[in-house]
Short mmCIF file of C-alpha atoms in Angstrom, two decimals:
data_model
loop_
_atom_site.label_atom_id
_atom_site.label_comp_id
_atom_site.label_asym_id
_atom_site.label_seq_id
_atom_site.Cartn_x
_atom_site.Cartn_y
_atom_site.Cartn_z
CA ARG A 19 -86.32 36.84 11.25
CA LYS A 20 -88.51 35.19 8.47
CA GLU A 21 -86.82 32.67 5.83
CA VAL A 22 -88.49 33.89 2.95
CA GLU A 23 -89.69 37.72 3.85
CA GLN A 24 -92.24 39.19 0.66
CA ASP A 25 -93.77 42.39 1.00
CA PRO A 26 -97.19 41.31 1.21
CA GLY A 27 -98.91 44.50 -1.18
CA PRO A 28 -101.09 44.98 -1.89
CA PHE A 29 -100.15 46.41 -5.18
CA ASN A 30 -102.69 48.35 -7.36
CA VAL A 31 -101.69 48.90 -10.86
CA PRO A 32 -103.15 50.31 -13.76
CA GLU A 33 -103.25 48.08 -16.45
CA GLY A 34 -99.79 48.41 -18.71
CA ALA A 35 -97.81 49.32 -16.35
CA THR A 36 -94.56 47.91 -14.83
CA VAL A 37 -94.90 46.55 -11.45
CA ALA A 38 -91.47 44.83 -9.31
CA PHE A 39 -91.95 42.60 -6.51
CA ASN A 40 -88.79 41.45 -4.31
CA CYS A 41 -88.23 39.22 -1.90
CA THR A 42 -85.28 38.52 0.56
CA TYR A 43 -84.49 35.02 1.86
CA SER A 44 -81.80 34.20 4.95
CA ASN A 45 -80.84 30.54 4.38
CA SER A 46 -77.37 31.12 2.66
CA ALA A 47 -77.94 27.49 1.79
CA SER A 48 -80.63 28.06 -0.55
CA GLN A 49 -79.95 26.88 -4.00
CA SER A 50 -83.47 27.05 -5.99
CA PHE A 51 -85.45 29.73 -6.17
CA PHE A 52 -88.94 30.08 -7.60
CA TRP A 53 -91.95 32.76 -8.49
CA TYR A 54 -95.29 30.93 -8.38
CA ARG A 55 -98.08 32.43 -8.66
CA GLN A 56 -101.25 31.53 -6.42
CA ASP A 57 -104.85 32.77 -7.15
CA CYS A 58 -107.48 33.02 -4.88
CA ARG A 59 -107.95 29.69 -3.20
CA LYS A 60 -105.99 27.69 -5.75
CA GLU A 61 -103.14 25.69 -5.99
CA PRO A 62 -99.58 27.76 -6.42
CA LYS A 63 -98.63 27.11 -10.24
CA LEU A 64 -95.26 27.90 -11.07
CA LEU A 65 -94.21 31.05 -12.25
CA MET A 66 -90.68 30.90 -13.40
CA SER A 67 -87.55 29.97 -12.12
CA VAL A 68 -85.26 32.13 -10.89
CA TYR A 69 -81.05 31.61 -12.11
CA SER A 70 -78.06 33.83 -10.83
CA SER A 71 -77.84 34.90 -14.74
CA GLY A 72 -81.13 36.96 -14.33
CA ASN A 73 -84.09 35.08 -16.76
CA GLU A 74 -86.73 36.13 -18.67
CA ASP A 75 -90.63 35.15 -19.94
CA GLY A 76 -92.59 37.19 -22.27
CA ARG A 77 -93.31 39.76 -19.58
CA PHE A 78 -91.95 38.80 -16.72
CA THR A 79 -88.56 39.03 -15.81
CA ALA A 80 -86.79 37.33 -12.59
CA GLN A 81 -83.31 38.09 -11.40
CA LEU A 82 -81.45 36.96 -8.44
CA ASN A 83 -78.18 38.22 -6.35
CA ARG A 84 -77.12 35.45 -4.09
CA ALA A 85 -74.32 37.60 -2.23
CA SER A 86 -77.43 39.96 -1.32
CA GLN A 87 -79.96 36.92 -0.88
CA TYR A 88 -82.04 38.76 -2.79
CA ILE A 89 -85.34 37.98 -5.47
CA SER A 90 -86.77 40.14 -7.89
CA LEU A 91 -89.79 39.30 -10.38
CA LEU A 92 -90.27 42.34 -13.33
CA ILE A 93 -93.87 42.64 -15.04
CA ARG A 94 -94.08 44.37 -17.77
CA ASP A 95 -97.11 45.52 -19.48
CA SER A 96 -99.50 44.02 -16.69
CA LYS A 97 -102.69 42.28 -17.74
CA LEU A 98 -105.78 41.98 -15.60
CA SER A 99 -104.74 38.13 -15.70
CA ASP A 100 -102.00 39.15 -13.97
CA SER A 101 -104.42 39.86 -10.95
CA ALA A 102 -102.95 37.12 -8.14
CA THR A 103 -100.62 36.72 -5.27
CA TYR A 104 -97.14 36.27 -6.41
CA LEU A 105 -95.63 33.56 -3.97
CA CYS A 106 -91.04 34.06 -3.17
CA VAL A 107 -89.67 30.13 -2.70
CA VAL A 108 -86.41 29.06 -1.82
CA THR A 109 -85.36 25.39 -1.65
CA ARG A 110 -82.13 24.22 0.03
CA GLY A 111 -80.91 21.48 -2.46
CA ALA A 112 -81.11 20.68 -6.12
CA GLY A 113 -81.76 16.71 -6.60
CA THR A 114 -82.83 16.33 -2.93
CA ALA A 115 -86.26 15.68 -1.65
CA SER A 116 -86.03 19.24 -0.13
CA LYS A 117 -88.83 21.20 0.72
CA LEU A 118 -89.96 24.20 -0.37
CA THR A 119 -90.19 27.42 1.74
CA PHE A 120 -92.77 30.21 0.80
CA GLY A 121 -92.92 33.75 1.49
CA THR A 122 -96.14 35.16 2.59
CA GLY A 123 -96.84 36.91 -1.57
CA THR A 124 -97.31 39.88 -2.63
CA ARG A 125 -101.23 40.15 -3.64
CA LEU A 126 -101.22 41.88 -7.36
CA GLN A 127 -104.00 43.82 -8.25
CA VAL A 128 -104.20 45.24 -12.26
CA THR A 129 -107.11 47.81 -12.98
CA LEU A 130 -108.54 49.15 -16.10
CA GLU B 3 -100.86 17.94 -19.98
CA PRO B 4 -100.14 15.42 -16.49
CA GLU B 5 -101.50 16.97 -13.33
CA VAL B 6 -101.93 16.20 -9.69
CA THR B 7 -105.46 15.11 -8.35
CA GLN B 8 -106.70 15.61 -5.16
CA THR B 9 -110.09 14.32 -3.20
CA PRO B 10 -112.05 15.09 -1.77
CA SER B 11 -111.82 18.59 -2.39
CA HIS B 12 -113.78 19.66 1.15
CA GLN B 13 -113.65 17.78 3.42
CA VAL B 14 -115.85 18.54 6.82
CA THR B 15 -115.13 17.03 10.17
CA GLN B 16 -116.10 17.14 13.88
CA MET B 17 -112.85 17.89 16.47
CA GLY B 18 -111.56 14.85 17.32
CA GLN B 19 -112.58 12.76 14.06
CA GLU B 20 -109.73 10.90 11.56
CA VAL B 21 -109.77 12.34 8.26
CA ILE B 22 -107.46 10.98 5.17
CA LEU B 23 -106.83 13.30 2.30
CA ARG B 24 -105.90 11.83 -0.89
CA CYS B 25 -103.82 12.21 -3.93
CA VAL B 26 -102.83 10.63 -6.90
CA PRO B 27 -99.15 12.26 -8.23
CA ILE B 28 -98.01 12.37 -11.65
CA SER B 29 -97.09 9.21 -13.01
CA ASN B 30 -94.00 9.52 -13.25
CA HIS B 31 -92.69 11.56 -10.01
CA LEU B 32 -90.70 9.93 -7.18
CA TYR B 33 -91.09 12.99 -4.77
CA PHE B 34 -94.22 13.28 -2.94
CA TYR B 35 -95.01 16.04 -0.98
CA TRP B 36 -98.33 17.99 1.99
CA TYR B 37 -98.07 21.07 2.35
CA ARG B 38 -100.74 23.11 4.03
CA GLN B 39 -102.19 26.69 4.28
CA ILE B 40 -104.62 28.34 6.69
CA LEU B 41 -106.84 30.85 5.49
CA GLY B 42 -104.61 34.49 5.00
CA GLN B 43 -101.51 32.82 5.52
CA LYS B 44 -98.51 31.69 3.80
CA VAL B 45 -97.73 27.64 2.51
CA GLU B 46 -96.27 25.65 4.79
CA PHE B 47 -94.23 22.44 4.21
CA LEU B 48 -95.66 19.18 6.32
CA VAL B 49 -93.66 16.23 5.31
CA SER B 50 -91.97 14.91 1.95
CA PHE B 51 -91.58 11.61 0.91
CA TYR B 52 -89.28 9.63 -1.13
CA ASN B 53 -88.50 6.27 -1.60
CA ASN B 54 -91.65 5.10 0.45
CA GLU B 55 -90.30 7.09 3.53
CA ILE B 56 -90.44 10.26 5.13
CA SER B 57 -87.31 12.39 3.86
CA GLU B 58 -88.01 15.18 5.80
CA LYS B 59 -91.40 16.89 8.07
CA SER B 60 -91.40 20.08 9.69
CA GLU B 61 -92.66 20.88 13.79
CA ILE B 62 -96.52 21.17 12.51
CA PHE B 63 -96.17 17.34 11.49
CA ASP B 64 -96.53 15.76 15.42
CA ASP B 65 -97.80 12.43 15.61
CA GLN B 66 -101.13 12.85 15.20
CA PHE B 67 -100.28 13.45 11.38
CA SER B 68 -98.95 10.13 8.99
CA VAL B 69 -98.47 9.68 5.43
CA GLU B 70 -98.82 6.30 3.03
CA ARG B 71 -98.24 5.97 -0.35
CA PRO B 72 -100.69 2.26 0.03
CA ASP B 73 -100.36 1.27 -3.67
CA GLY B 74 -98.20 2.70 -6.78
CA SER B 75 -100.86 5.64 -7.24
CA ASN B 76 -101.76 6.93 -4.27
CA PHE B 77 -100.39 9.26 -1.65
CA THR B 78 -102.12 10.03 1.97
CA LEU B 79 -102.20 12.03 4.34
CA LYS B 80 -104.08 11.09 7.47
CA ILE B 81 -104.83 13.13 10.77
CA ARG B 82 -105.50 10.76 13.21
CA SER B 83 -107.35 13.63 15.80
CA THR B 84 -108.37 16.74 14.37
CA LYS B 85 -108.62 19.83 15.94
CA LEU B 86 -109.67 23.29 15.20
CA GLU B 87 -106.77 24.11 14.57
CA ASP B 88 -106.07 21.79 11.61
CA SER B 89 -108.57 23.69 9.53
CA ALA B 90 -106.48 24.98 6.56
CA MET B 91 -106.29 24.04 2.23
CA TYR B 92 -104.51 20.70 2.02
CA PHE B 93 -102.07 20.64 -1.25
CA CYS B 94 -100.25 17.92 -2.42
CA ALA B 95 -97.28 17.95 -4.44
CA SER B 96 -94.85 15.77 -6.59
CA ARG B 97 -91.50 16.52 -7.94
CA ALA B 98 -89.52 13.91 -10.37
CA PHE B 99 -86.61 12.75 -10.09
CA GLY B 100 -83.75 14.57 -10.78
CA ARG B 101 -80.18 16.51 -9.25
CA ALA B 102 -79.95 19.25 -11.11
CA ALA B 103 -81.33 22.17 -10.25
CA GLY B 104 -84.23 23.33 -13.42
CA PRO B 105 -87.35 21.77 -14.75
CA THR B 106 -86.42 18.56 -12.43
CA ASP B 107 -86.32 20.54 -9.33
CA THR B 108 -90.24 21.59 -9.55
CA GLN B 109 -93.01 20.91 -7.22
CA TYR B 110 -96.37 20.37 -9.25
CA PHE B 111 -99.42 21.12 -6.68
CA GLY B 112 -102.53 20.13 -6.53
CA PRO B 113 -105.39 21.43 -6.46
CA GLY B 114 -105.80 20.92 -2.85
CA THR B 115 -108.43 19.93 -0.24
CA ARG B 116 -110.39 21.92 2.37
CA LEU B 117 -110.47 20.45 5.47
CA THR B 118 -113.34 22.58 8.11
CA VAL B 119 -112.81 20.97 11.58
CA LEU B 120 -116.23 22.03 13.49
#
């Protein structure tokens, strides 16, 4: 079983749509969770950390369900500039040198 | 805004040659990492480095790979004898020191070095 699983997509949505991405992780010892965004042939960039209480940053909302080992990202009012690959990322420990474990990413294409 | 830098942006080499990829992490960061991404595949962890030693390494990071922090600013990845399958984008990342999850737990990535082995 993959450590971090994501639907690869692509998700093709019109501008203004709401889109949701899901991710599951297999290691119950995982402690920190993130969504990164990666544009074509560029480096991953942190979009947001994900907390158990859920968190929102503008049009983006992330949720974590530790019991189900499930992470989600909701994008409201999609913009053309949101087109990218969204990477679900987990790591074992806060305060350690712990590696990031990446999912394969979900590709989003927002169209006019 | 501080950022991680990497040189060169693109390196072409012949199979069997040695390459050194260079990174300058964010200046007050203490944890350093190398990841790679083969075209069309996911980002994979290679090695983490803290306090002048390797903290963790993956199965990919075999004897052909080494890392070094030769001075206070650079962090290098050396591949001793490159293979065709080493062709990938190599990302350096750095992280501030901290024990709490949150912003200090965030790894910031450089723009990557595209390595092409012929």
